[in-house]
């Protein structure tokens, strides 16, 4: 049981580390500290391997817990214990504790799929703009790792005046922004993205 307990704790720790690249942007947004957003972006390429290792460790922990115990011949009777009671398994070595660790690990591993739920909704400063005045720009962005990063950038841009629509993709590594140039300039859009903790590597106007 002790080995299973250690493996379960290790699995939870790896799962938490695996999702730091997605958890950090959410914490940065909620705390208002933009510079932290892409701190753990380097973990993203390693994520598939870490997910696999987490599953392997947890599977081994459950095997250690559920495998049949070897029977030993012992002539000891229960009166040998000072209290007259049989030994009980500590909670941290129990199946319940391992179940809690496993559940938390699964929640950490799947965090990128529901990270967007933690992004506060923002109404933004949308105003009616004549179509002829709408400008569209595409920004190439480095540091995004999941849908949580997309929502983080969308939220940051929505605070600017004149932003009409934003489409951000972490898979493509870019954001396409429609805005009113009379109210917001392209350099302000870049500053907003970089304030969120990401890096704009290129930008071009879409005609």
mmCIF file with all atom_site columns, C-alpha atoms in Angstrom:
data_model
loop_
_atom_site.group_PDB
_atom_site.id
_atom_site.type_symbol
_atom_site.label_atom_id
_atom_site.label_alt_id
_atom_site.label_comp_id
_atom_site.label_asym_id
_atom_site.label_entity_id
_atom_site.label_seq_id
_atom_site.pdbx_PDB_ins_code
_atom_site.Cartn_x
_atom_site.Cartn_y
_atom_site.Cartn_z
_atom_site.occupancy
_atom_site.B_iso_or_equiv
_atom_site.pdbx_formal_charge
_atom_site.auth_seq_id
_atom_site.auth_comp_id
_atom_site.auth_asym_id
_atom_site.auth_atom_id
_atom_site.pdbx_PDB_model_num
ATOM 1   C CA . UNK A 1 1   ? 0.000   0.000   0.000   1.00 0.00 ? 1   UNK A CA 1
ATOM 2   C CA . UNK A 1 2   ? 2.848   2.389   0.766   1.00 0.00 ? 2   UNK A CA 1
ATOM 3   C CA . UNK A 1 3   ? 4.230   1.940   -2.740  1.00 0.00 ? 3   UNK A CA 1
ATOM 4   C CA . UNK A 1 4   ? 0.786   2.535   -4.248  1.00 0.00 ? 4   UNK A CA 1
ATOM 5   C CA . UNK A 1 5   ? 0.400   5.677   -2.127  1.00 0.00 ? 5   UNK A CA 1
ATOM 6   C CA . UNK A 1 6   ? 3.686   7.083   -3.422  1.00 0.00 ? 6   UNK A CA 1
ATOM 7   C CA . UNK A 1 7   ? 2.838   6.208   -7.024  1.00 0.00 ? 7   UNK A CA 1
ATOM 8   C CA . UNK A 1 8   ? -0.583  7.847   -6.692  1.00 0.00 ? 8   UNK A CA 1
ATOM 9   C CA . UNK A 1 9   ? 0.964   11.044  -5.337  1.00 0.00 ? 9   UNK A CA 1
ATOM 10  C CA . UNK A 1 10  ? 3.571   10.980  -8.123  1.00 0.00 ? 10  UNK A CA 1
ATOM 11  C CA . UNK A 1 11  ? 0.839   10.554  -10.738 1.00 0.00 ? 11  UNK A CA 1
ATOM 12  C CA . UNK A 1 12  ? -1.058  13.563  -9.378  1.00 0.00 ? 12  UNK A CA 1
ATOM 13  C CA . UNK A 1 13  ? 2.107   15.670  -9.341  1.00 0.00 ? 13  UNK A CA 1
ATOM 14  C CA . UNK A 1 14  ? 2.939   14.794  -12.956 1.00 0.00 ? 14  UNK A CA 1
ATOM 15  C CA . UNK A 1 15  ? -0.657  15.513  -14.028 1.00 0.00 ? 15  UNK A CA 1
ATOM 16  C CA . UNK A 1 16  ? -0.497  18.928  -12.368 1.00 0.00 ? 16  UNK A CA 1
ATOM 17  C CA . UNK A 1 17  ? 2.831   19.689  -14.050 1.00 0.00 ? 17  UNK A CA 1
ATOM 18  C CA . UNK A 1 18  ? 1.449   18.533  -17.399 1.00 0.00 ? 18  UNK A CA 1
ATOM 19  C CA . UNK A 1 19  ? -1.349  21.116  -17.286 1.00 0.00 ? 19  UNK A CA 1
ATOM 20  C CA . UNK A 1 20  ? 0.656   24.045  -15.911 1.00 0.00 ? 20  UNK A CA 1
ATOM 21  C CA . UNK A 1 21  ? 0.920   25.448  -19.436 1.00 0.00 ? 21  UNK A CA 1
ATOM 22  C CA . UNK A 1 22  ? -2.883  25.808  -19.440 1.00 0.00 ? 22  UNK A CA 1
ATOM 23  C CA . UNK A 1 23  ? -3.478  26.560  -15.766 1.00 0.00 ? 23  UNK A CA 1
ATOM 24  C CA . UNK A 1 24  ? -1.000  29.449  -15.631 1.00 0.00 ? 24  UNK A CA 1
ATOM 25  C CA . UNK A 1 25  ? -2.783  31.676  -18.211 1.00 0.00 ? 25  UNK A CA 1
ATOM 26  C CA . UNK A 1 26  ? -6.047  31.321  -16.271 1.00 0.00 ? 26  UNK A CA 1
ATOM 27  C CA . UNK A 1 27  ? -4.356  32.196  -12.975 1.00 0.00 ? 27  UNK A CA 1
ATOM 28  C CA . UNK A 1 28  ? -2.557  35.088  -14.667 1.00 0.00 ? 28  UNK A CA 1
ATOM 29  C CA . UNK A 1 29  ? -5.856  36.463  -15.959 1.00 0.00 ? 29  UNK A CA 1
ATOM 30  C CA . UNK A 1 30  ? -7.692  36.086  -12.654 1.00 0.00 ? 30  UNK A CA 1
ATOM 31  C CA . UNK A 1 31  ? -4.767  37.617  -10.748 1.00 0.00 ? 31  UNK A CA 1
ATOM 32  C CA . UNK A 1 32  ? -4.165  40.322  -13.337 1.00 0.00 ? 32  UNK A CA 1
ATOM 33  C CA . UNK A 1 33  ? -0.537  39.277  -13.875 1.00 0.00 ? 33  UNK A CA 1
ATOM 34  C CA . UNK A 1 34  ? -0.160  38.976  -17.636 1.00 0.00 ? 34  UNK A CA 1
ATOM 35  C CA . UNK A 1 35  ? 3.544   38.153  -17.703 1.00 0.00 ? 35  UNK A CA 1
ATOM 36  C CA . UNK A 1 36  ? 2.942   34.690  -16.229 1.00 0.00 ? 36  UNK A CA 1
ATOM 37  C CA . UNK A 1 37  ? 0.709   33.492  -19.072 1.00 0.00 ? 37  UNK A CA 1
ATOM 38  C CA . UNK A 1 38  ? 3.318   31.747  -21.242 1.00 0.00 ? 38  UNK A CA 1
ATOM 39  C CA . UNK A 1 39  ? 5.813   30.875  -18.494 1.00 0.00 ? 39  UNK A CA 1
ATOM 40  C CA . UNK A 1 40  ? 5.225   27.132  -18.876 1.00 0.00 ? 40  UNK A CA 1
ATOM 41  C CA . UNK A 1 41  ? 4.568   27.092  -22.631 1.00 0.00 ? 41  UNK A CA 1
ATOM 42  C CA . UNK A 1 42  ? 7.725   24.954  -23.025 1.00 0.00 ? 42  UNK A CA 1
ATOM 43  C CA . UNK A 1 43  ? 5.848   22.053  -21.396 1.00 0.00 ? 43  UNK A CA 1
ATOM 44  C CA . UNK A 1 44  ? 3.345   21.779  -24.260 1.00 0.00 ? 44  UNK A CA 1
ATOM 45  C CA . UNK A 1 45  ? 5.575   19.695  -26.634 1.00 0.00 ? 45  UNK A CA 1
ATOM 46  C CA . UNK A 1 46  ? 6.210   17.251  -23.769 1.00 0.00 ? 46  UNK A CA 1
ATOM 47  C CA . UNK A 1 47  ? 2.544   17.007  -22.785 1.00 0.00 ? 47  UNK A CA 1
ATOM 48  C CA . UNK A 1 48  ? 1.658   13.782  -24.712 1.00 0.00 ? 48  UNK A CA 1
ATOM 49  C CA . UNK A 1 49  ? 4.585   11.940  -23.109 1.00 0.00 ? 49  UNK A CA 1
ATOM 50  C CA . UNK A 1 50  ? 3.749   13.250  -19.635 1.00 0.00 ? 50  UNK A CA 1
ATOM 51  C CA . UNK A 1 51  ? 0.102   12.242  -20.041 1.00 0.00 ? 51  UNK A CA 1
ATOM 52  C CA . UNK A 1 52  ? 1.187   8.732   -20.995 1.00 0.00 ? 52  UNK A CA 1
ATOM 53  C CA . UNK A 1 53  ? 3.602   8.548   -18.062 1.00 0.00 ? 53  UNK A CA 1
ATOM 54  C CA . UNK A 1 54  ? 0.878   9.744   -15.665 1.00 0.00 ? 54  UNK A CA 1
ATOM 55  C CA . UNK A 1 55  ? -1.494  7.019   -16.863 1.00 0.00 ? 55  UNK A CA 1
ATOM 56  C CA . UNK A 1 56  ? 1.257   4.409   -16.508 1.00 0.00 ? 56  UNK A CA 1
ATOM 57  C CA . UNK A 1 57  ? 2.104   5.508   -12.958 1.00 0.00 ? 57  UNK A CA 1
ATOM 58  C CA . UNK A 1 58  ? -1.550  5.530   -11.858 1.00 0.00 ? 58  UNK A CA 1
ATOM 59  C CA . UNK A 1 59  ? -2.154  2.121   -13.458 1.00 0.00 ? 59  UNK A CA 1
ATOM 60  C CA . UNK A 1 60  ? 0.816   0.736   -11.537 1.00 0.00 ? 60  UNK A CA 1
ATOM 61  C CA . UNK A 1 61  ? -0.510  2.314   -8.328  1.00 0.00 ? 61  UNK A CA 1
ATOM 62  C CA . UNK A 1 62  ? -3.876  0.601   -8.791  1.00 0.00 ? 62  UNK A CA 1
ATOM 63  C CA . UNK A 1 63  ? -2.164  -2.696  -9.605  1.00 0.00 ? 63  UNK A CA 1
ATOM 64  C CA . UNK A 1 64  ? -0.161  -2.477  -6.393  1.00 0.00 ? 64  UNK A CA 1
ATOM 65  C CA . UNK A 1 65  ? -3.364  -1.736  -4.472  1.00 0.00 ? 65  UNK A CA 1
ATOM 66  C CA . UNK A 1 66  ? -5.645  -4.377  -5.970  1.00 0.00 ? 66  UNK A CA 1
ATOM 67  C CA . UNK A 1 67  ? -3.260  -7.283  -6.556  1.00 0.00 ? 67  UNK A CA 1
ATOM 68  C CA . UNK A 1 68  ? -3.939  -10.315 -4.315  1.00 0.00 ? 68  UNK A CA 1
ATOM 69  C CA . UNK A 1 69  ? -1.953  -10.277 -1.088  1.00 0.00 ? 69  UNK A CA 1
ATOM 70  C CA . UNK A 1 70  ? 0.377   -13.173 -0.411  1.00 0.00 ? 70  UNK A CA 1
ATOM 71  C CA . UNK A 1 71  ? -0.825  -15.398 2.402   1.00 0.00 ? 71  UNK A CA 1
ATOM 72  C CA . UNK A 1 72  ? 1.677   -15.918 5.202   1.00 0.00 ? 72  UNK A CA 1
ATOM 73  C CA . UNK A 1 73  ? 1.610   -18.570 7.881   1.00 0.00 ? 73  UNK A CA 1
ATOM 74  C CA . UNK A 1 74  ? 1.578   -16.835 11.209  1.00 0.00 ? 74  UNK A CA 1
ATOM 75  C CA . UNK A 1 75  ? 0.727   -18.215 14.595  1.00 0.00 ? 75  UNK A CA 1
ATOM 76  C CA . UNK A 1 76  ? 0.221   -14.742 16.027  1.00 0.00 ? 76  UNK A CA 1
ATOM 77  C CA . UNK A 1 77  ? -3.197  -14.020 17.445  1.00 0.00 ? 77  UNK A CA 1
ATOM 78  C CA . UNK A 1 78  ? -4.942  -10.700 17.708  1.00 0.00 ? 78  UNK A CA 1
ATOM 79  C CA . UNK A 1 79  ? -4.180  -10.423 21.416  1.00 0.00 ? 79  UNK A CA 1
ATOM 80  C CA . UNK A 1 80  ? -0.554  -9.629  20.513  1.00 0.00 ? 80  UNK A CA 1
ATOM 81  C CA . UNK A 1 81  ? -1.639  -6.067  19.690  1.00 0.00 ? 81  UNK A CA 1
ATOM 82  C CA . UNK A 1 82  ? -1.603  -3.726  22.692  1.00 0.00 ? 82  UNK A CA 1
ATOM 83  C CA . UNK A 1 83  ? -5.182  -2.600  22.106  1.00 0.00 ? 83  UNK A CA 1
ATOM 84  C CA . UNK A 1 84  ? -6.499  -6.033  21.281  1.00 0.00 ? 84  UNK A CA 1
ATOM 85  C CA . UNK A 1 85  ? -7.574  -4.782  17.838  1.00 0.00 ? 85  UNK A CA 1
ATOM 86  C CA . UNK A 1 86  ? -6.359  -5.703  14.377  1.00 0.00 ? 86  UNK A CA 1
ATOM 87  C CA . UNK A 1 87  ? -4.241  -3.256  12.438  1.00 0.00 ? 87  UNK A CA 1
ATOM 88  C CA . UNK A 1 88  ? -6.072  -0.719  10.278  1.00 0.00 ? 88  UNK A CA 1
ATOM 89  C CA . UNK A 1 89  ? -4.843  0.831   7.022   1.00 0.00 ? 89  UNK A CA 1
ATOM 90  C CA . UNK A 1 90  ? -3.950  4.553   7.311   1.00 0.00 ? 90  UNK A CA 1
ATOM 91  C CA . UNK A 1 91  ? -6.242  6.759   5.202   1.00 0.00 ? 91  UNK A CA 1
ATOM 92  C CA . UNK A 1 92  ? -3.365  7.986   3.001   1.00 0.00 ? 92  UNK A CA 1
ATOM 93  C CA . UNK A 1 93  ? -2.681  4.354   2.054   1.00 0.00 ? 93  UNK A CA 1
ATOM 94  C CA . UNK A 1 94  ? -6.325  3.460   1.407   1.00 0.00 ? 94  UNK A CA 1
ATOM 95  C CA . UNK A 1 95  ? -8.213  2.821   -1.824  1.00 0.00 ? 95  UNK A CA 1
ATOM 96  C CA . UNK A 1 96  ? -10.340 5.916   -1.139  1.00 0.00 ? 96  UNK A CA 1
ATOM 97  C CA . UNK A 1 97  ? -7.274  8.164   -1.000  1.00 0.00 ? 97  UNK A CA 1
ATOM 98  C CA . UNK A 1 98  ? -5.900  6.650   -4.216  1.00 0.00 ? 98  UNK A CA 1
ATOM 99  C CA . UNK A 1 99  ? -9.314  7.200   -5.833  1.00 0.00 ? 99  UNK A CA 1
ATOM 100 C CA . UNK A 1 100 ? -9.195  10.881  -4.844  1.00 0.00 ? 100 UNK A CA 1
ATOM 101 C CA . UNK A 1 101 ? -5.665  11.210  -6.263  1.00 0.00 ? 101 UNK A CA 1
ATOM 102 C CA . UNK A 1 102 ? -6.736  9.531   -9.498  1.00 0.00 ? 102 UNK A CA 1
ATOM 103 C CA . UNK A 1 103 ? -9.817  11.759  -9.869  1.00 0.00 ? 103 UNK A CA 1
ATOM 104 C CA . UNK A 1 104 ? -7.753  14.908  -9.309  1.00 0.00 ? 104 UNK A CA 1
ATOM 105 C CA . UNK A 1 105 ? -5.147  13.686  -11.798 1.00 0.00 ? 105 UNK A CA 1
ATOM 106 C CA . UNK A 1 106 ? -7.837  13.124  -14.444 1.00 0.00 ? 106 UNK A CA 1
ATOM 107 C CA . UNK A 1 107 ? -9.210  16.630  -13.818 1.00 0.00 ? 107 UNK A CA 1
ATOM 108 C CA . UNK A 1 108 ? -5.708  18.059  -14.265 1.00 0.00 ? 108 UNK A CA 1
ATOM 109 C CA . UNK A 1 109 ? -5.036  16.082  -17.456 1.00 0.00 ? 109 UNK A CA 1
ATOM 110 C CA . UNK A 1 110 ? -8.321  17.184  -19.027 1.00 0.00 ? 110 UNK A CA 1
ATOM 111 C CA . UNK A 1 111 ? -8.062  20.807  -17.856 1.00 0.00 ? 111 UNK A CA 1
ATOM 112 C CA . UNK A 1 112 ? -7.356  22.178  -21.379 1.00 0.00 ? 112 UNK A CA 1
ATOM 113 C CA . UNK A 1 113 ? -10.787 20.945  -22.535 1.00 0.00 ? 113 UNK A CA 1
ATOM 114 C CA . UNK A 1 114 ? -12.676 23.073  -19.996 1.00 0.00 ? 114 UNK A CA 1
ATOM 115 C CA . UNK A 1 115 ? -10.174 25.850  -19.251 1.00 0.00 ? 115 UNK A CA 1
ATOM 116 C CA . UNK A 1 116 ? -12.307 28.366  -21.163 1.00 0.00 ? 116 UNK A CA 1
ATOM 117 C CA . UNK A 1 117 ? -15.034 28.039  -18.516 1.00 0.00 ? 117 UNK A CA 1
ATOM 118 C CA . UNK A 1 118 ? -12.835 29.973  -16.079 1.00 0.00 ? 118 UNK A CA 1
ATOM 119 C CA . UNK A 1 119 ? -12.454 32.988  -18.371 1.00 0.00 ? 119 UNK A CA 1
ATOM 120 C CA . UNK A 1 120 ? -14.692 35.857  -17.210 1.00 0.00 ? 120 UNK A CA 1
ATOM 121 C CA . UNK A 1 121 ? -17.179 37.074  -19.772 1.00 0.00 ? 121 UNK A CA 1
ATOM 122 C CA . UNK A 1 122 ? -16.572 40.615  -21.000 1.00 0.00 ? 122 UNK A CA 1
ATOM 123 C CA . UNK A 1 123 ? -19.053 42.729  -22.919 1.00 0.00 ? 123 UNK A CA 1
ATOM 124 C CA . UNK A 1 124 ? -16.262 44.792  -24.450 1.00 0.00 ? 124 UNK A CA 1
ATOM 125 C CA . UNK A 1 125 ? -16.691 48.160  -26.134 1.00 0.00 ? 125 UNK A CA 1
ATOM 126 C CA . UNK A 1 126 ? -18.455 47.158  -29.328 1.00 0.00 ? 126 UNK A CA 1
ATOM 127 C CA . UNK A 1 127 ? -20.012 50.030  -31.259 1.00 0.00 ? 127 UNK A CA 1
ATOM 128 C CA . UNK A 1 128 ? -21.896 50.114  -34.546 1.00 0.00 ? 128 UNK A CA 1
ATOM 129 C CA . UNK A 1 129 ? -19.348 50.757  -37.294 1.00 0.00 ? 129 UNK A CA 1
ATOM 130 C CA . UNK A 1 130 ? -19.887 51.231  -41.016 1.00 0.00 ? 130 UNK A CA 1
ATOM 131 C CA . UNK A 1 131 ? -18.529 48.189  -42.929 1.00 0.00 ? 131 UNK A CA 1
ATOM 132 C CA . UNK A 1 132 ? -16.270 50.412  -45.019 1.00 0.00 ? 132 UNK A CA 1
ATOM 133 C CA . UNK A 1 133 ? -14.454 51.511  -41.869 1.00 0.00 ? 133 UNK A CA 1
ATOM 134 C CA . UNK A 1 134 ? -13.765 48.020  -40.540 1.00 0.00 ? 134 UNK A CA 1
ATOM 135 C CA . UNK A 1 135 ? -10.109 46.930  -40.648 1.00 0.00 ? 135 UNK A CA 1
ATOM 136 C CA . UNK A 1 136 ? -8.894  43.346  -40.267 1.00 0.00 ? 136 UNK A CA 1
ATOM 137 C CA . UNK A 1 137 ? -5.441  42.323  -39.058 1.00 0.00 ? 137 UNK A CA 1
ATOM 138 C CA . UNK A 1 138 ? -3.813  38.933  -38.474 1.00 0.00 ? 138 UNK A CA 1
ATOM 139 C CA . UNK A 1 139 ? -1.289  38.591  -35.657 1.00 0.00 ? 139 UNK A CA 1
ATOM 140 C CA . UNK A 1 140 ? 1.062   35.610  -35.403 1.00 0.00 ? 140 UNK A CA 1
ATOM 141 C CA . UNK A 1 141 ? 1.391   34.762  -31.717 1.00 0.00 ? 141 UNK A CA 1
ATOM 142 C CA . UNK A 1 142 ? 3.924   32.638  -29.842 1.00 0.00 ? 142 UNK A CA 1
ATOM 143 C CA . UNK A 1 143 ? 3.157   31.125  -26.424 1.00 0.00 ? 143 UNK A CA 1
ATOM 144 C CA . UNK A 1 144 ? -0.383  29.738  -26.828 1.00 0.00 ? 144 UNK A CA 1
ATOM 145 C CA . UNK A 1 145 ? -0.853  26.113  -25.769 1.00 0.00 ? 145 UNK A CA 1
ATOM 146 C CA . UNK A 1 146 ? -4.603  25.456  -25.427 1.00 0.00 ? 146 UNK A CA 1
ATOM 147 C CA . UNK A 1 147 ? -8.108  26.881  -25.755 1.00 0.00 ? 147 UNK A CA 1
ATOM 148 C CA . UNK A 1 148 ? -7.606  28.647  -22.440 1.00 0.00 ? 148 UNK A CA 1
ATOM 149 C CA . UNK A 1 149 ? -4.905  30.772  -24.085 1.00 0.00 ? 149 UNK A CA 1
ATOM 150 C CA . UNK A 1 150 ? -7.295  31.599  -26.921 1.00 0.00 ? 150 UNK A CA 1
ATOM 151 C CA . UNK A 1 151 ? -9.939  32.830  -24.496 1.00 0.00 ? 151 UNK A CA 1
ATOM 152 C CA . UNK A 1 152 ? -7.306  34.714  -22.518 1.00 0.00 ? 152 UNK A CA 1
ATOM 153 C CA . UNK A 1 153 ? -6.264  36.694  -25.606 1.00 0.00 ? 153 UNK A CA 1
ATOM 154 C CA . UNK A 1 154 ? -9.864  37.240  -26.714 1.00 0.00 ? 154 UNK A CA 1
ATOM 155 C CA . UNK A 1 155 ? -10.687 38.565  -23.258 1.00 0.00 ? 155 UNK A CA 1
ATOM 156 C CA . UNK A 1 156 ? -7.691  40.890  -23.249 1.00 0.00 ? 156 UNK A CA 1
ATOM 157 C CA . UNK A 1 157 ? -8.545  42.288  -26.692 1.00 0.00 ? 157 UNK A CA 1
ATOM 158 C CA . UNK A 1 158 ? -12.204 42.766  -25.788 1.00 0.00 ? 158 UNK A CA 1
ATOM 159 C CA . UNK A 1 159 ? -11.170 45.426  -23.278 1.00 0.00 ? 159 UNK A CA 1
ATOM 160 C CA . UNK A 1 160 ? -9.941  47.669  -26.112 1.00 0.00 ? 160 UNK A CA 1
ATOM 161 C CA . UNK A 1 161 ? -12.353 50.183  -27.663 1.00 0.00 ? 161 UNK A CA 1
ATOM 162 C CA . UNK A 1 162 ? -13.411 49.472  -31.234 1.00 0.00 ? 162 UNK A CA 1
ATOM 163 C CA . UNK A 1 163 ? -12.746 45.718  -31.232 1.00 0.00 ? 163 UNK A CA 1
ATOM 164 C CA . UNK A 1 164 ? -15.576 44.136  -33.232 1.00 0.00 ? 164 UNK A CA 1
ATOM 165 C CA . UNK A 1 165 ? -14.614 40.485  -33.513 1.00 0.00 ? 165 UNK A CA 1
ATOM 166 C CA . UNK A 1 166 ? -11.655 38.273  -32.609 1.00 0.00 ? 166 UNK A CA 1
ATOM 167 C CA . UNK A 1 167 ? -10.869 34.749  -33.813 1.00 0.00 ? 167 UNK A CA 1
ATOM 168 C CA . UNK A 1 168 ? -7.890  33.191  -32.040 1.00 0.00 ? 168 UNK A CA 1
ATOM 169 C CA . UNK A 1 169 ? -6.399  29.744  -32.729 1.00 0.00 ? 169 UNK A CA 1
ATOM 170 C CA . UNK A 1 170 ? -3.647  28.186  -30.645 1.00 0.00 ? 170 UNK A CA 1
ATOM 171 C CA . UNK A 1 171 ? -3.248  25.443  -33.274 1.00 0.00 ? 171 UNK A CA 1
ATOM 172 C CA . UNK A 1 172 ? -2.540  27.990  -36.021 1.00 0.00 ? 172 UNK A CA 1
ATOM 173 C CA . UNK A 1 173 ? -0.725  30.305  -33.619 1.00 0.00 ? 173 UNK A CA 1
ATOM 174 C CA . UNK A 1 174 ? -2.577  33.400  -34.690 1.00 0.00 ? 174 UNK A CA 1
ATOM 175 C CA . UNK A 1 175 ? -5.440  35.793  -34.026 1.00 0.00 ? 175 UNK A CA 1
ATOM 176 C CA . UNK A 1 176 ? -7.586  37.565  -36.608 1.00 0.00 ? 176 UNK A CA 1
ATOM 177 C CA . UNK A 1 177 ? -9.019  40.811  -35.289 1.00 0.00 ? 177 UNK A CA 1
ATOM 178 C CA . UNK A 1 178 ? -11.682 43.021  -36.824 1.00 0.00 ? 178 UNK A CA 1
ATOM 179 C CA . UNK A 1 179 ? -11.679 46.542  -35.418 1.00 0.00 ? 179 UNK A CA 1
ATOM 180 C CA . UNK A 1 180 ? -12.537 50.176  -36.005 1.00 0.00 ? 180 UNK A CA 1
ATOM 181 C CA . UNK A 1 181 ? -9.220  51.956  -36.792 1.00 0.00 ? 181 UNK A CA 1
ATOM 182 C CA . UNK A 1 182 ? -10.711 55.262  -35.679 1.00 0.00 ? 182 UNK A CA 1
ATOM 183 C CA . UNK A 1 183 ? -10.922 53.913  -32.132 1.00 0.00 ? 183 UNK A CA 1
ATOM 184 C CA . UNK A 1 184 ? -8.044  51.424  -31.880 1.00 0.00 ? 184 UNK A CA 1
ATOM 185 C CA . UNK A 1 185 ? -4.665  51.191  -33.613 1.00 0.00 ? 185 UNK A CA 1
ATOM 186 C CA . UNK A 1 186 ? -2.782  48.039  -34.595 1.00 0.00 ? 186 UNK A CA 1
ATOM 187 C CA . UNK A 1 187 ? 0.063   48.763  -32.178 1.00 0.00 ? 187 UNK A CA 1
ATOM 188 C CA . UNK A 1 188 ? -2.470  48.929  -29.326 1.00 0.00 ? 188 UNK A CA 1
ATOM 189 C CA . UNK A 1 189 ? -3.712  45.475  -30.307 1.00 0.00 ? 189 UNK A CA 1
ATOM 190 C CA . UNK A 1 190 ? -0.145  44.144  -30.223 1.00 0.00 ? 190 UNK A CA 1
ATOM 191 C CA . UNK A 1 191 ? 0.477   45.732  -26.825 1.00 0.00 ? 191 UNK A CA 1
ATOM 192 C CA . UNK A 1 192 ? -2.716  44.164  -25.438 1.00 0.00 ? 192 UNK A CA 1
ATOM 193 C CA . UNK A 1 193 ? -1.654  40.693  -26.596 1.00 0.00 ? 193 UNK A CA 1
ATOM 194 C CA . UNK A 1 194 ? 1.854   41.091  -25.192 1.00 0.00 ? 194 UNK A CA 1
ATOM 195 C CA . UNK A 1 195 ? 0.445   42.473  -21.943 1.00 0.00 ? 195 UNK A CA 1
ATOM 196 C CA . UNK A 1 196 ? -1.390  39.159  -21.605 1.00 0.00 ? 196 UNK A CA 1
ATOM 197 C CA . UNK A 1 197 ? 2.004   37.421  -21.629 1.00 0.00 ? 197 UNK A CA 1
ATOM 198 C CA . UNK A 1 198 ? 2.303   36.278  -25.241 1.00 0.00 ? 198 UNK A CA 1
ATOM 199 C CA . UNK A 1 199 ? 4.635   37.353  -28.054 1.00 0.00 ? 199 UNK A CA 1
ATOM 200 C CA . UNK A 1 200 ? 3.451   38.808  -31.360 1.00 0.00 ? 200 UNK A CA 1
ATOM 201 C CA . UNK A 1 201 ? 5.976   37.620  -33.954 1.00 0.00 ? 201 UNK A CA 1
ATOM 202 C CA . UNK A 1 202 ? 4.284   39.106  -37.011 1.00 0.00 ? 202 UNK A CA 1
ATOM 203 C CA . UNK A 1 203 ? 1.243   41.096  -38.040 1.00 0.00 ? 203 UNK A CA 1
ATOM 204 C CA . UNK A 1 204 ? -0.304  41.895  -41.386 1.00 0.00 ? 204 UNK A CA 1
ATOM 205 C CA . UNK A 1 205 ? -3.429  43.594  -42.598 1.00 0.00 ? 205 UNK A CA 1
ATOM 206 C CA . UNK A 1 206 ? -6.038  41.425  -44.324 1.00 0.00 ? 206 UNK A CA 1
ATOM 207 C CA . UNK A 1 207 ? -7.736  43.162  -47.229 1.00 0.00 ? 207 UNK A CA 1
#
